[in-house]
Short mmCIF file of C-alpha atoms in Angstrom, two decimals:
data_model
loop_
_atom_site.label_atom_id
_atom_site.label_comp_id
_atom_site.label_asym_id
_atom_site.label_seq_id
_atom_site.Cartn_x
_atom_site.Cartn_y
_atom_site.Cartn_z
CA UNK A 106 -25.77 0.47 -5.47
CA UNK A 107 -27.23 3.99 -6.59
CA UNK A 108 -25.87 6.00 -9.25
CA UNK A 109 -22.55 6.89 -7.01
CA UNK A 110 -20.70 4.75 -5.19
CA UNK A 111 -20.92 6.01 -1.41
CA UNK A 112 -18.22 6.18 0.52
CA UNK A 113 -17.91 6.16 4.35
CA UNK A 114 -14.35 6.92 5.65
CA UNK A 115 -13.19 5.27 9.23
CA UNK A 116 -10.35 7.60 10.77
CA UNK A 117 -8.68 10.27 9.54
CA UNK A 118 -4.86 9.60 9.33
CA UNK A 119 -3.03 12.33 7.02
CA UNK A 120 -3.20 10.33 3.98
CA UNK A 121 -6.95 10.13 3.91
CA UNK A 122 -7.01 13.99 4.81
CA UNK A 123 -4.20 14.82 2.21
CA UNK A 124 -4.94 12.38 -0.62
CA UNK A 125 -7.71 9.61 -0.54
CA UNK A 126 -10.61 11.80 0.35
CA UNK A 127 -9.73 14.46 -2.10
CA UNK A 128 -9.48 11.65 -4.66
CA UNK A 129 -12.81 10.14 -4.01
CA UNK A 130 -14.33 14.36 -3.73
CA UNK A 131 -12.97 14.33 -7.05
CA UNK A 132 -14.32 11.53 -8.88
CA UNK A 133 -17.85 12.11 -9.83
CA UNK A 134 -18.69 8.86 -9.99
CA UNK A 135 -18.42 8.69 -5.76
CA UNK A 136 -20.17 10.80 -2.97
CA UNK A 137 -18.42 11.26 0.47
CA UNK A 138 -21.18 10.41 2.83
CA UNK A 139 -19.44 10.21 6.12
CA UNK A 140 -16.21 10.16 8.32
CA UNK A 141 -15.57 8.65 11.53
CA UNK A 142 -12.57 10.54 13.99
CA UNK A 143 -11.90 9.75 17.38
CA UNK A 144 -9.33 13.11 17.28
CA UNK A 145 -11.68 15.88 18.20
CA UNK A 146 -9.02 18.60 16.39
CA UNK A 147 -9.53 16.50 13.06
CA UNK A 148 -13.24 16.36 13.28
CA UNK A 149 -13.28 20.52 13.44
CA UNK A 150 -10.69 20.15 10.65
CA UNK A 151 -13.22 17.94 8.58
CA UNK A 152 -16.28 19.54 9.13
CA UNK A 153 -15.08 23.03 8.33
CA UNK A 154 -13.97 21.44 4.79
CA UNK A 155 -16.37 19.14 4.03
CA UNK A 156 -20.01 18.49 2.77
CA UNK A 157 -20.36 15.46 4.98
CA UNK A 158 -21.50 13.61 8.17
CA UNK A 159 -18.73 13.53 10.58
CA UNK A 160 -18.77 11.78 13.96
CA UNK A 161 -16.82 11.10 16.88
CA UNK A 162 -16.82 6.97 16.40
CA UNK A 163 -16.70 4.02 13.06
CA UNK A 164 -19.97 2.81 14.52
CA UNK A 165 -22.12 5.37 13.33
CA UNK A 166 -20.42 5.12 9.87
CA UNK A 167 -21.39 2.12 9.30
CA UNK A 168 -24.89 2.83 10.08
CA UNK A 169 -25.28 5.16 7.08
CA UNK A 170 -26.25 3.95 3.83
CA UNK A 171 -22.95 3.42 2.05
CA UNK A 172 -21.35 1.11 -0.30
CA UNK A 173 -17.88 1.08 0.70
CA UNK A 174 -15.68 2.39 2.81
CA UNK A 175 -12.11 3.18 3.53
CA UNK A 176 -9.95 2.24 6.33
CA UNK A 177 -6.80 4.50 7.26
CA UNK A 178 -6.61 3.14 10.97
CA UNK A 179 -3.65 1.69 12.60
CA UNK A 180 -2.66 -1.84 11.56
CA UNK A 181 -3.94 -3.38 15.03
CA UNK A 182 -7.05 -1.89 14.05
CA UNK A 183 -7.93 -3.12 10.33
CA UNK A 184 -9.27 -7.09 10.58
CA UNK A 185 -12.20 -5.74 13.66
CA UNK A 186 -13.26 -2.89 10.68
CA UNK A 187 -12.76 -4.53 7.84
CA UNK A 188 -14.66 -7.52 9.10
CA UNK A 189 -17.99 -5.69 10.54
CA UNK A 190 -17.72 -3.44 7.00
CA UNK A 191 -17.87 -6.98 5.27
CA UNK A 192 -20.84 -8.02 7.59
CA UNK A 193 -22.86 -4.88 6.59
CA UNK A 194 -22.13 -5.79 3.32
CA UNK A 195 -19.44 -3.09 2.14
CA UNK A 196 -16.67 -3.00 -0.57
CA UNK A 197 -13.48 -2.02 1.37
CA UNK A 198 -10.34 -0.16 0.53
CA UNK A 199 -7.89 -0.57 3.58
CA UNK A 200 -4.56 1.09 4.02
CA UNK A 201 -1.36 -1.23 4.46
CA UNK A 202 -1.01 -3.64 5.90
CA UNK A 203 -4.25 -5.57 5.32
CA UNK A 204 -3.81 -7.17 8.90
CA UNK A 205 -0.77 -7.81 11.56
CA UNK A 206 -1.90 -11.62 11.39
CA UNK A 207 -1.68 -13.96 8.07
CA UNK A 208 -4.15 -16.19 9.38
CA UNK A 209 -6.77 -13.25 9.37
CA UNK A 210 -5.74 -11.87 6.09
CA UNK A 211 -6.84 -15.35 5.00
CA UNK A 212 -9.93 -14.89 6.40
CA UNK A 213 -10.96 -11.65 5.79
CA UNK A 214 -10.79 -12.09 2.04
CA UNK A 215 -12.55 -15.65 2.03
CA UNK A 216 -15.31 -13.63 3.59
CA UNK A 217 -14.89 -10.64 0.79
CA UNK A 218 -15.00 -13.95 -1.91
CA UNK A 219 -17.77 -15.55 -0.32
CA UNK A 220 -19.82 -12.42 -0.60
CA UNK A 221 -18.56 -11.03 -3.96
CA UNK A 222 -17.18 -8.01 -2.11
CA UNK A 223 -13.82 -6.18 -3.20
CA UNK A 224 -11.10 -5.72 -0.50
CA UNK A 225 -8.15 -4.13 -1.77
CA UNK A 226 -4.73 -2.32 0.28
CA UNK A 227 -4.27 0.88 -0.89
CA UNK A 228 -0.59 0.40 -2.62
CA UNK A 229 -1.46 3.57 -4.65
CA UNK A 230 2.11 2.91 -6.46
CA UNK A 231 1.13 0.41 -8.81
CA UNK A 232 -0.98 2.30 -10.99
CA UNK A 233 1.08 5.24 -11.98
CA UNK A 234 2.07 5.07 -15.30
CA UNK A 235 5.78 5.48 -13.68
CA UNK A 236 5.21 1.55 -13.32
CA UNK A 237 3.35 0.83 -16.36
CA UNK A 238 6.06 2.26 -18.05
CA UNK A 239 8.90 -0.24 -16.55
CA UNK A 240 6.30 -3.15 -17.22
CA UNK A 241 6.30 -2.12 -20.87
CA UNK A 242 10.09 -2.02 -20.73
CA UNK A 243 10.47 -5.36 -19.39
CA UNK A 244 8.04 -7.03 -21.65
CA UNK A 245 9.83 -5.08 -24.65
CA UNK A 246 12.76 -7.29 -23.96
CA UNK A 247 15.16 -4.34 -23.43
CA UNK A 248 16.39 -5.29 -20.27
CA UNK A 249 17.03 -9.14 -21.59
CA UNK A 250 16.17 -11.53 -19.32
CA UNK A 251 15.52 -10.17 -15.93
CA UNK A 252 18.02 -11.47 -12.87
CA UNK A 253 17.35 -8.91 -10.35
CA UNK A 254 14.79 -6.47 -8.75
CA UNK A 255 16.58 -4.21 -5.94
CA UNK A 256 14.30 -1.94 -4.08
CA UNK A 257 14.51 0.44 -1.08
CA UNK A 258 12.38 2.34 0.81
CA UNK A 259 12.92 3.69 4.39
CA UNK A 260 13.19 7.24 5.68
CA UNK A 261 14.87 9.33 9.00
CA UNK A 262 13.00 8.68 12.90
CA UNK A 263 9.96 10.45 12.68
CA UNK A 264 9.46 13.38 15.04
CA UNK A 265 6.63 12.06 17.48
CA UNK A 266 7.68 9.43 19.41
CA UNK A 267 4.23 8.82 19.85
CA UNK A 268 3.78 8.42 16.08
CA UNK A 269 1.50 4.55 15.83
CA UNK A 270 4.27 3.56 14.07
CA UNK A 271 7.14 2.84 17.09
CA UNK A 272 4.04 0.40 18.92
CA UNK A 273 3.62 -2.93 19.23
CA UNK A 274 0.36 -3.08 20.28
CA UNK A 275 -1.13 -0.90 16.95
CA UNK A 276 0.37 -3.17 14.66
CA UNK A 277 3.68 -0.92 14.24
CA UNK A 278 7.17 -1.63 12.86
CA UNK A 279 8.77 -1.04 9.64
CA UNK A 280 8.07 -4.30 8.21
CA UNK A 281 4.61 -4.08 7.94
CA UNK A 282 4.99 -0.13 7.37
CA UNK A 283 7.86 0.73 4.55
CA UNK A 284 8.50 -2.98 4.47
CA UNK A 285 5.61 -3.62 2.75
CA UNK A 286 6.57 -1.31 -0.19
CA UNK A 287 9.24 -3.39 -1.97
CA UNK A 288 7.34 -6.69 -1.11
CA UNK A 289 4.37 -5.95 -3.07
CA UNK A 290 6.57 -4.06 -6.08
CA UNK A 291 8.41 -7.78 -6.20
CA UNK A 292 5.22 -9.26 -6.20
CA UNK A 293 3.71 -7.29 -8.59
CA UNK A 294 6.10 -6.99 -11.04
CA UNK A 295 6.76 -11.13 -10.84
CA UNK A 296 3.46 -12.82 -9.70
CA UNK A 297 2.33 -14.25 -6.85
CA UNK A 298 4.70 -17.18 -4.85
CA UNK A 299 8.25 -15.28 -4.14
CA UNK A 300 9.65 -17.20 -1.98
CA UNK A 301 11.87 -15.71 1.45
CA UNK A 302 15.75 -17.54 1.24
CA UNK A 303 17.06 -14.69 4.26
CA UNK A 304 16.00 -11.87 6.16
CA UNK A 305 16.76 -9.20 9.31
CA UNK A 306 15.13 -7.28 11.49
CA UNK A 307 16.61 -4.85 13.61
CA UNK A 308 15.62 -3.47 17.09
CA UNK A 309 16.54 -0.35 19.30
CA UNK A 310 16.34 -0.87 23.15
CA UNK A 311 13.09 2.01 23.55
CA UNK A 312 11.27 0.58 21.03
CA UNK A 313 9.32 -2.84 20.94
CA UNK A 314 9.34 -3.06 17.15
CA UNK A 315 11.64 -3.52 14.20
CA UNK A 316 13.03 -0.06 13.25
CA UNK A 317 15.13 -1.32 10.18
CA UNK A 318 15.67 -4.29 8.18
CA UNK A 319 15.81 -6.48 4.51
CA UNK A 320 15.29 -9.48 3.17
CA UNK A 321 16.07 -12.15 -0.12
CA UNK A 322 13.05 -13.14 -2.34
CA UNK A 323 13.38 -15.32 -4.92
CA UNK A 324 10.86 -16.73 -7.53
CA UNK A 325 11.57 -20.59 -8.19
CA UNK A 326 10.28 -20.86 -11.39
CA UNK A 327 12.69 -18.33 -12.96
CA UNK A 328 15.42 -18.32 -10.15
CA UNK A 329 14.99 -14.27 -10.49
CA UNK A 330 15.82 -12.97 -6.92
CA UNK A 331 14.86 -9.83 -5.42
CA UNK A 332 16.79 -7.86 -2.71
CA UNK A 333 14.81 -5.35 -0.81
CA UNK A 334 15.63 -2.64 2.37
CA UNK A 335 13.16 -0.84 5.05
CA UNK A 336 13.07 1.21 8.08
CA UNK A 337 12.43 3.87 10.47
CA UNK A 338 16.02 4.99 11.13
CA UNK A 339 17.56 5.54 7.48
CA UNK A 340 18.27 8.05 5.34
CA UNK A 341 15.53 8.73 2.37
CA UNK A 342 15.58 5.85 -0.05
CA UNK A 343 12.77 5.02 -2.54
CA UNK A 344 14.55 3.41 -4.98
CA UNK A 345 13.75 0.54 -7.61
CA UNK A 346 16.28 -1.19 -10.19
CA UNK A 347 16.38 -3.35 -12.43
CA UNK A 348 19.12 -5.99 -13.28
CA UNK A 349 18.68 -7.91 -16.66
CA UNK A 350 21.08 -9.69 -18.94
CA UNK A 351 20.83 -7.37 -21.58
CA UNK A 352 20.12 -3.92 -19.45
CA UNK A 353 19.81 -2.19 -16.24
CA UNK A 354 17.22 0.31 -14.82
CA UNK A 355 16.95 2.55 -11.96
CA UNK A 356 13.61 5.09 -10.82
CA UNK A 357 13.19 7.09 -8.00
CA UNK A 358 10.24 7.99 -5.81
CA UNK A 359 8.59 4.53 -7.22
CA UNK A 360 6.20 4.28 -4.08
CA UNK A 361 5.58 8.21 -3.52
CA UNK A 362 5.61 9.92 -6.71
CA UNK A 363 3.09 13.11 -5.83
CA UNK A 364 0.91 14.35 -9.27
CA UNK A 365 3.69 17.33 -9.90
CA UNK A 366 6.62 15.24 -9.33
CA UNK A 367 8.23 14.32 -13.11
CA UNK A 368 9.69 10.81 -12.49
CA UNK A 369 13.32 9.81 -13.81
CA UNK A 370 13.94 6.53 -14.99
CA UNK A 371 17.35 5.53 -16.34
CA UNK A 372 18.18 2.95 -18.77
CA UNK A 373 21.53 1.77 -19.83
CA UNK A 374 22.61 -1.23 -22.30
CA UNK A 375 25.78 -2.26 -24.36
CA UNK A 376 24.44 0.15 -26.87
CA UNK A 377 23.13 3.59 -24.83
CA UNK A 378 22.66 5.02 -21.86
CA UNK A 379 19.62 7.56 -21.47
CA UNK A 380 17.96 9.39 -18.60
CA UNK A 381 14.31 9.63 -19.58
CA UNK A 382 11.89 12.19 -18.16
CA UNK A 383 8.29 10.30 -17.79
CA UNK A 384 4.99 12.44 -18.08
CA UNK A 385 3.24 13.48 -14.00
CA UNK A 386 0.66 11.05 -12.82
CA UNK A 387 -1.86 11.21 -10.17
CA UNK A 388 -1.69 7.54 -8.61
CA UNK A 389 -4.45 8.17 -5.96
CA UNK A 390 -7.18 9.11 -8.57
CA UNK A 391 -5.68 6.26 -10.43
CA UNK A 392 -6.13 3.98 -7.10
CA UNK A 393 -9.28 5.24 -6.89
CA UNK A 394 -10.11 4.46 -10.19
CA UNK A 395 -8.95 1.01 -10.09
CA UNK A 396 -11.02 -0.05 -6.78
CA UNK A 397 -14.35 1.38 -8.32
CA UNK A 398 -13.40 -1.02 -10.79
CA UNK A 399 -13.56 -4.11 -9.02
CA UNK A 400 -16.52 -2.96 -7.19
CA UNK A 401 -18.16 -2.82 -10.58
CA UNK A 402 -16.84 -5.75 -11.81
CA UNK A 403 -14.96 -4.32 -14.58
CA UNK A 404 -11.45 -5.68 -12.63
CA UNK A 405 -10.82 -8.59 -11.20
CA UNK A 406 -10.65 -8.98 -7.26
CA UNK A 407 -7.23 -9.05 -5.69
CA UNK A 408 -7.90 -11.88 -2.58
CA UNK A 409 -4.87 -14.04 -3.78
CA UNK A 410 -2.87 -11.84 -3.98
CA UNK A 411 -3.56 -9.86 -0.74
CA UNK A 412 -3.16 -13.48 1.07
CA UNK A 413 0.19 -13.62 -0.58
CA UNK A 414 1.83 -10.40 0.30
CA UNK A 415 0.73 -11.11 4.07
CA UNK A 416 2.45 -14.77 3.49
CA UNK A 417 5.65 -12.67 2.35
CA UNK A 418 5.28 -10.47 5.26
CA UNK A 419 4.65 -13.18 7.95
CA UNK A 420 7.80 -15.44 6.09
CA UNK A 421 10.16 -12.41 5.90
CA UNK A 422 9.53 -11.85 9.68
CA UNK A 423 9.66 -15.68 10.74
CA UNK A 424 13.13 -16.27 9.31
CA UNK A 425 14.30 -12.99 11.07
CA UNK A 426 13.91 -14.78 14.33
#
């Protein structure tokens, strides 16, 4: 690897436009080398604002000399381009869901182990010190023992009917979209092996994929149990709370916080109840941050527990059926 680590970008869904390529333009320790966009409007948009290659395919990405890339494509399309970017040898940073299929989630990141490569989703949420904050809480004791995580996030129908989101076919649905979310909070906040007592998944006649639903986690070991609510066809919810014995918690915009937005956490016991103010945070830098990172060593590689939040996703959607 040379002195930066270069990046090659494959699509260019708003997120990478809006937050993950600014994030890696801003970190001197990368250089954008090249973007891949099938949408002829977004290429124009890209090369006016950019000091990179940009072409009409992924192909000719991959043929540059990079050492990662990142992969905001539709679901559908992320086990083909992660896969070839592990066969040239890449480090890859893939949007959620890692893959519509468990059993290739498995073996994508036996492949990233087998060649010491780092393959992490981009759940931007868990390093914003919004979270670190409620994990120092937690471990402080204040909450007591911990009985409950509740989390929500879901939002209204989206304007485009043609948005990837309502198909099938490109991995769509709000389980593996917003459902996602509160799966990997629960998983990060109590380890790896939450297991799925109940769940729903809800349909709507012009669409062939789950527009709303929730489901019942619960880790064995402590019997701590976590409810959790998605969709498509909701009003705005990003909530998180916390239950405990001794305490109770409740954020807002836990997945989404944007660098100006002040997060408000409150915290009530037998003895207080306080709204606290936390400091901004820029969780894509931090994301970015994080993944450069494991590339480096630095941090360890996340491949069990990207095979267990598609295990989650894959149980939560079996016991809908």
């Amino acid at each position: 690897m040379s002195n930066k680590l270069r990046i090659g970008v494959l699509g260019a869904a708003k997120i990478a436009r809006r937050s993950i390529i600014p994030a890696f333009i801003a970190d001197e320790r990368c250089k954008l080398v090249a973007i891949g966009s099938k949408s002829s409007y977004k290429s124009e948009e890209l090369n006016s604002d950019l000091n990179c290659r940009v072409f009409d395919n992924y192909e000719d990405v991959l043929k540059q000399n990079l050492d990662a890339v990142y992969i905001p494509l539709p679901n559908s399309e992320h086990s083909k381009w992660i896969n070839l970017s592990l066969e040239q040898n890449l480090h890859v940073l893939v949007e959620k869901s890692m893959a519509t299929d468990y059993n290739d989630v498995v073996l994508l990141n036996e492949r990233a182990d087998n060649k010491k490569l780092a393959l992490i989703e981009n759940f931007q949420f868990r390093f914003h010190s919004q979270l670190k904050y409620i994990v120092d809480l937690i471990s402080s004791g204040a909450l007591g023992d911990i009985r409950q995580l509740r989390s929500t996030f879901g939002f209204p129908p989206f304007d485009d009917l043609s948005n990837i989101r309502y198909f099938k076919e490109l991995g769509g649905g709000a389980l593996l979209d917003a459902g996602a979310y509160p799966v990997k909070l629960c998983q990060t906040l109590l380890g790896t092996g939450l297991r799925v007592k109940a769940s729903t998944l809800n349909y709507q006649e012009k669409f062939d994929v789950d527009i709303w639903g929730g489901a019942y986690l619960e880790q064995k070991s402590t019997g701590i149990n976590c409810q959790i609510g998605f969709g498509f066809d909701n009003s705005y919810q990003n909530t998180f709370e916390i239950w405990g014995s001794q305490g109770y918690l409740k954020t807002d915009r836990i997945f989404t916080a944007r660098s100006n937005h002040t997060p408000s956490v409150l915290v009530e016991s037998k003895k207080h109840s306080k709204t606290l103010e936390l400091p901004t945070d820029d969780h894509f830098s931090n994301m970015i941050n994080h993944f450069i990172n494991v590339v480096q060593g630095s941090a360890g590689p996340e491949y069990a527990q990207n095979i267990d939040q598609a295990r989650i996703l894959r149980d939560i959607k079996n016991a809908a059926n």
